[in-house]
CSV table of C-alpha atoms and ligand atoms in Angstrom, one decimal:
chain,number,residue,atom,x,y,z
A,24,UNK,CA,0.0,37.0,15.1
A,25,UNK,CA,0.3,36.1,11.4
A,26,UNK,CA,2.4,33.1,12.2
A,27,UNK,CA,-0.3,31.9,14.7
A,28,UNK,CA,-3.0,32.4,12.1
A,29,UNK,CA,-1.0,30.5,9.4
A,30,UNK,CA,-0.4,27.7,11.8
A,31,UNK,CA,-4.1,27.4,12.6
A,32,UNK,CA,-4.9,27.5,8.9
A,33,UNK,CA,-2.5,24.7,8.1
A,34,UNK,CA,-3.7,22.5,11.1
A,35,UNK,CA,-7.3,23.2,10.0
A,36,UNK,CA,-6.6,22.2,6.5
A,37,UNK,CA,-4.6,19.1,7.3
A,38,UNK,CA,-7.6,17.1,8.3
A,39,UNK,CA,-9.2,17.4,5.0
A,40,UNK,CA,-8.3,16.4,1.5
A,41,UNK,CA,-7.5,20.1,0.6
A,42,UNK,CA,-4.4,19.7,2.6
A,43,UNK,CA,-3.0,17.4,-0.1
A,44,UNK,CA,-2.8,20.4,-2.4
A,45,UNK,CA,0.0,21.8,-0.2
A,46,UNK,CA,1.9,18.6,-0.3
A,47,UNK,CA,3.1,17.8,-3.8
A,48,UNK,CA,3.7,14.4,-5.4
A,49,UNK,CA,7.4,15.2,-5.2
A,50,UNK,CA,6.9,15.6,-1.4
A,51,UNK,CA,5.2,12.1,-1.3
A,52,UNK,CA,8.4,10.7,-2.9
A,53,UNK,CA,10.7,12.6,-0.5
A,54,UNK,CA,8.7,11.5,2.5
A,55,UNK,CA,8.4,7.9,1.3
A,56,UNK,CA,12.1,7.7,0.7
A,57,UNK,CA,12.9,8.9,4.2
A,58,UNK,CA,10.4,6.4,5.7
A,59,UNK,CA,11.9,3.6,3.5
A,60,UNK,CA,15.3,4.4,4.9
A,61,UNK,CA,14.0,4.5,8.5
A,62,UNK,CA,12.4,1.1,8.0
A,63,UNK,CA,15.5,-0.3,6.5
A,64,UNK,CA,17.5,0.9,9.5
A,65,UNK,CA,15.1,-0.7,12.1
A,66,UNK,CA,15.4,-4.5,11.6
A,67,UNK,CA,13.9,-5.1,15.1
A,68,UNK,CA,10.5,-3.4,14.2
A,69,UNK,CA,10.8,-4.3,10.5
A,70,UNK,CA,12.9,-7.4,9.8
A,71,UNK,CA,13.1,-6.7,6.0
A,72,UNK,CA,14.1,-9.5,3.8
A,73,UNK,CA,17.0,-8.3,1.6
A,74,UNK,CA,16.9,-8.9,-2.1
A,75,UNK,CA,20.3,-10.5,-2.0
A,76,UNK,CA,19.1,-13.0,0.6
A,77,UNK,CA,16.0,-14.1,-1.4
A,78,UNK,CA,16.7,-13.4,-5.1
A,79,UNK,CA,14.2,-16.1,-6.3
A,80,UNK,CA,11.4,-14.8,-4.1
A,81,UNK,CA,12.0,-11.2,-5.2
A,82,UNK,CA,12.1,-12.2,-8.9
A,83,UNK,CA,8.7,-13.9,-8.5
A,84,UNK,CA,7.4,-10.8,-6.6
A,85,UNK,CA,8.7,-8.5,-9.4
A,86,UNK,CA,6.9,-10.6,-12.0
A,87,UNK,CA,3.6,-10.2,-10.3
A,88,UNK,CA,4.0,-6.4,-9.4
A,89,UNK,CA,5.3,-5.8,-12.9
A,90,UNK,CA,2.1,-7.2,-14.5
A,91,UNK,CA,0.0,-5.0,-12.3
A,92,UNK,CA,2.2,-1.9,-12.9
A,93,UNK,CA,2.0,-2.4,-16.6
A,94,UNK,CA,-1.8,-1.9,-16.5
A,95,UNK,CA,-3.6,1.2,-17.7
A,96,UNK,CA,-5.3,3.4,-15.2
A,97,UNK,CA,-2.5,4.0,-12.7
A,98,UNK,CA,-2.5,7.8,-12.5
A,99,UNK,CA,1.0,8.2,-11.0
A,100,UNK,CA,2.7,5.2,-12.6
A,101,UNK,CA,5.5,7.3,-14.1
A,102,UNK,CA,5.8,9.6,-11.1
A,103,UNK,CA,6.1,7.3,-8.1
A,104,UNK,CA,9.0,4.9,-7.1
A,105,UNK,CA,7.1,1.6,-7.0
A,106,UNK,CA,9.4,-0.3,-4.7
A,107,UNK,CA,8.2,-3.5,-3.0
A,108,UNK,CA,9.8,-5.1,0.0
A,109,UNK,CA,9.1,-8.3,2.0
A,110,UNK,CA,9.1,-8.2,5.8
A,111,UNK,CA,10.2,-11.5,7.3
A,112,UNK,CA,7.6,-12.0,10.0
A,113,UNK,CA,5.2,-14.9,9.7
A,114,UNK,CA,3.1,-13.7,12.7
A,115,UNK,CA,1.8,-10.6,10.9
A,116,UNK,CA,-0.8,-10.8,8.2
A,117,UNK,CA,-0.5,-7.3,6.7
A,118,UNK,CA,0.8,-5.1,3.9
A,119,UNK,CA,1.3,-1.4,3.9
A,120,UNK,CA,2.2,1.5,1.7
A,121,UNK,CA,4.1,4.7,2.3
A,122,UNK,CA,3.6,7.8,0.3
A,123,UNK,CA,5.5,7.7,-3.0
A,124,UNK,CA,4.8,4.1,-4.0
A,125,UNK,CA,6.8,2.2,-1.4
A,126,UNK,CA,5.1,-1.0,-0.4
A,127,UNK,CA,5.9,-3.6,2.2
A,128,UNK,CA,4.3,-7.1,2.4
A,129,UNK,CA,4.7,-9.4,5.4
A,130,UNK,CA,5.6,-13.1,5.0
A,131,UNK,CA,2.6,-13.8,7.2
A,132,UNK,CA,0.3,-12.5,4.5
A,133,UNK,CA,2.1,-14.4,1.8
A,134,UNK,CA,1.8,-17.7,3.7
A,135,UNK,CA,-1.9,-17.1,4.3
A,136,UNK,CA,-2.7,-17.1,0.6
A,137,UNK,CA,-2.5,-19.9,-1.9
A,138,UNK,CA,-3.6,-18.3,-5.1
A,139,UNK,CA,-1.7,-15.8,-7.3
A,140,UNK,CA,-4.8,-13.8,-8.3
A,141,UNK,CA,-5.7,-13.3,-4.6
A,142,UNK,CA,-2.2,-12.0,-4.0
A,143,UNK,CA,-2.3,-9.8,-7.2
A,144,UNK,CA,-5.5,-8.4,-5.7
A,145,UNK,CA,-3.9,-7.1,-2.6
A,146,UNK,CA,-0.9,-5.8,-4.5
A,147,UNK,CA,-3.3,-3.8,-6.8
A,148,UNK,CA,-5.1,-2.6,-3.7
A,149,UNK,CA,-1.9,-1.3,-2.1
A,150,UNK,CA,-0.8,0.3,-5.4
A,151,UNK,CA,-4.3,2.0,-5.4
A,152,UNK,CA,-3.5,3.4,-1.9
A,153,UNK,CA,-0.3,4.9,-3.1
A,154,UNK,CA,-1.7,6.1,-6.5
A,155,UNK,CA,-4.7,7.7,-4.7
A,156,UNK,CA,-2.3,9.3,-2.3
A,157,UNK,CA,-4.2,7.8,0.6
A,158,UNK,CA,-1.1,7.2,2.7
A,159,UNK,CA,-0.4,10.9,2.5
A,160,UNK,CA,-3.9,11.7,3.5
A,161,UNK,CA,-3.9,9.2,6.4
A,162,UNK,CA,-0.5,10.5,7.7
A,163,UNK,CA,-1.8,14.1,7.4
A,164,UNK,CA,-4.8,13.2,9.5
A,165,UNK,CA,-2.6,11.7,12.3
A,166,UNK,CA,0.4,14.0,12.3
A,167,UNK,CA,-0.8,17.2,10.6
A,168,UNK,CA,0.7,18.7,7.4
A,169,UNK,CA,3.2,20.9,9.3
A,170,UNK,CA,5.1,17.9,10.7
A,171,UNK,CA,5.1,16.0,7.4
A,172,UNK,CA,6.5,19.2,5.7
A,173,UNK,CA,9.2,19.4,8.5
A,174,UNK,CA,10.3,15.9,7.7
A,175,UNK,CA,10.4,16.6,3.9
A,176,UNK,CA,12.2,19.9,4.4
A,177,UNK,CA,14.6,18.4,7.0
A,178,UNK,CA,13.7,20.9,9.6
A,179,UNK,CA,14.6,20.6,13.3
A,180,UNK,CA,13.9,17.1,14.6
A,181,UNK,CA,13.1,15.8,11.2
A,182,UNK,CA,15.1,12.6,11.7
A,183,UNK,CA,13.3,11.7,15.0
A,184,UNK,CA,9.9,12.6,13.5
A,185,UNK,CA,10.6,10.3,10.4
A,186,UNK,CA,11.5,7.5,12.9
A,187,UNK,CA,8.3,8.0,14.8
A,188,UNK,CA,6.2,8.0,11.6
A,189,UNK,CA,8.0,4.9,10.2
A,190,UNK,CA,7.4,3.1,13.5
A,191,UNK,CA,3.6,3.6,13.2
A,192,UNK,CA,3.4,3.1,9.4
A,193,UNK,CA,2.4,-0.5,9.5
A,194,UNK,CA,-0.5,0.3,11.8
A,195,UNK,CA,-1.7,3.4,9.9
A,196,UNK,CA,-5.4,3.1,9.4
A,197,UNK,CA,-7.1,4.2,6.2
A,198,UNK,CA,-10.6,5.7,6.0
A,199,UNK,CA,-13.4,3.6,4.6
A,200,UNK,CA,-13.7,6.0,1.7
A,201,UNK,CA,-10.1,5.4,0.8
A,202,UNK,CA,-10.6,1.7,1.2
A,203,UNK,CA,-13.5,1.8,-1.3
A,204,UNK,CA,-11.3,3.9,-3.7
A,205,UNK,CA,-8.4,1.4,-3.4
A,206,UNK,CA,-10.8,-1.5,-4.1
A,207,UNK,CA,-12.2,0.3,-7.2
A,208,UNK,CA,-8.8,1.2,-8.4
A,209,UNK,CA,-7.7,-2.5,-8.1
A,210,UNK,CA,-10.5,-3.6,-10.4
A,211,UNK,CA,-9.6,-0.9,-13.0
A,212,UNK,CA,-5.9,-1.9,-12.9
A,213,UNK,CA,-6.4,-5.7,-12.9
A,214,UNK,CA,-8.9,-5.4,-15.8
A,215,UNK,CA,-5.9,-4.7,-18.0
A,216,UNK,CA,-3.8,-7.7,-16.7
A,217,UNK,CA,-4.0,-11.5,-17.0
A,218,UNK,CA,-5.5,-11.5,-13.4
A,219,UNK,CA,-9.1,-11.7,-12.5
A,220,UNK,CA,-10.3,-8.1,-12.2
A,221,UNK,CA,-12.2,-8.8,-9.0
A,222,UNK,CA,-9.2,-10.5,-7.3
A,223,UNK,CA,-9.3,-8.2,-4.3
A,224,UNK,CA,-12.7,-9.7,-3.4
A,225,UNK,CA,-11.2,-13.2,-3.4
A,226,UNK,CA,-8.3,-11.8,-1.2
A,227,UNK,CA,-10.8,-10.5,1.4
A,228,UNK,CA,-12.6,-13.8,1.4
A,229,UNK,CA,-9.3,-15.7,1.8
A,230,UNK,CA,-8.4,-13.3,4.7
A,231,UNK,CA,-11.7,-13.9,6.4
A,232,UNK,CA,-10.8,-17.5,6.9
A,233,UNK,CA,-7.4,-16.7,8.6
A,234,UNK,CA,-7.2,-15.8,12.3
A,235,UNK,CA,-7.4,-12.1,13.3
A,236,UNK,CA,-5.4,-10.6,10.4
A,237,UNK,CA,-4.0,-7.1,11.1
A,238,UNK,CA,-4.8,-6.2,7.5
A,239,UNK,CA,-8.5,-5.8,8.3
A,240,UNK,CA,-7.9,-3.4,11.2
A,241,UNK,CA,-5.7,-1.1,9.1
A,242,UNK,CA,-7.9,-1.5,6.0
A,243,UNK,CA,-11.4,-1.2,7.4
A,244,UNK,CA,-14.1,-2.8,5.2
A,245,UNK,CA,-16.6,-0.5,3.5
A,246,UNK,CA,-20.1,-2.0,3.5
A,247,UNK,CA,-20.7,-4.7,0.8
A,248,UNK,CA,-17.0,-4.7,-0.1
A,249,UNK,CA,-16.9,-8.1,-1.8
A,250,UNK,CA,-20.2,-7.7,-3.6
A,251,UNK,CA,-19.3,-4.2,-4.8
A,252,UNK,CA,-15.9,-5.3,-6.2
A,253,UNK,CA,-17.5,-8.2,-8.1
A,254,UNK,CA,-20.3,-5.9,-9.5
A,255,UNK,CA,-17.8,-3.3,-10.6
A,256,UNK,CA,-15.8,-5.9,-12.5
A,257,UNK,CA,-19.0,-6.9,-14.3
A,258,UNK,CA,-20.0,-3.3,-14.9
A,259,UNK,CA,-16.6,-2.5,-16.5
A,260,UNK,CA,-16.8,-5.6,-18.7
A,261,UNK,CA,-13.6,-7.1,-17.2
A,262,UNK,CA,-12.6,-10.8,-17.2
A,263,UNK,CA,-12.9,-12.5,-13.9
A,264,UNK,CA,-11.2,-15.7,-15.0
A,265,UNK,CA,-8.3,-16.8,-12.8
A,266,UNK,CA,-4.9,-16.3,-14.5
A,267,UNK,CA,-3.5,-19.7,-13.7
A,268,UNK,CA,-0.1,-18.1,-13.2
A,269,UNK,CA,2.4,-19.7,-10.8
A,270,UNK,CA,4.8,-17.0,-9.8
A,271,UNK,CA,3.1,-16.7,-6.4
A,272,UNK,CA,3.8,-20.4,-5.7
A,273,UNK,CA,7.5,-19.7,-6.5
A,274,UNK,CA,7.4,-16.6,-4.2
A,275,UNK,CA,5.9,-18.5,-1.3
A,276,UNK,CA,8.0,-21.6,-1.7
A,277,UNK,CA,11.2,-19.7,-1.9
A,278,UNK,CA,10.7,-17.7,1.3
A,279,UNK,CA,13.4,-18.5,3.9
H,16,LIG,ZN1,-6.6,-0.8,2.1
């Protein structure tokens, strides 16, 4: 009887933000690590570009992510892993984040853009999802807290569960509230970098001109997204001058 009640309680809580209190930042890291390993072992679903095979591209990516991660305002900067990987699939215009600061970017998204600030905008947005623990929240909504804890604790069937979760990770949909939060976080972070603070607005405008990007189905747009981002940058007194940096060109030109 007690066990049933407890199960009901956990399932009941898992749909709301309160469930996050039962899942620690350390759990985010554990879960993210397992999902990272599952993704690395599934080159058919996720043809990851290895660092050794594209050192120049990764050096350029590291330069960009490093500038964003050096910014003030990232709550869990010192706690999360902050590992970025490129998935070699030009047909997918998407990026996604696992709990714990693990982020993947498709070559299809990189090839869609031509401006470093626009790319820094989407990187800051994905960092915002991890920093705001939105990935944990979204996974809890889909799978329930009990299953996520089973994976973290290595309970029966944890390996298969981790595989299932990894398979769906690129298609995991955030709530509009989380999208708004990731947009706002991106402005706060970028305000303290050489990049234009409202870069994510430019990213969404650039995406709008490409054909049916997956990104917009997994990152549903809050109302007035572009206008709100631009206004927030003004309200926070941030620079919206383009950086003029060229690491992104190096990244895109050195893709295989
Ligand atoms: Zn998003």
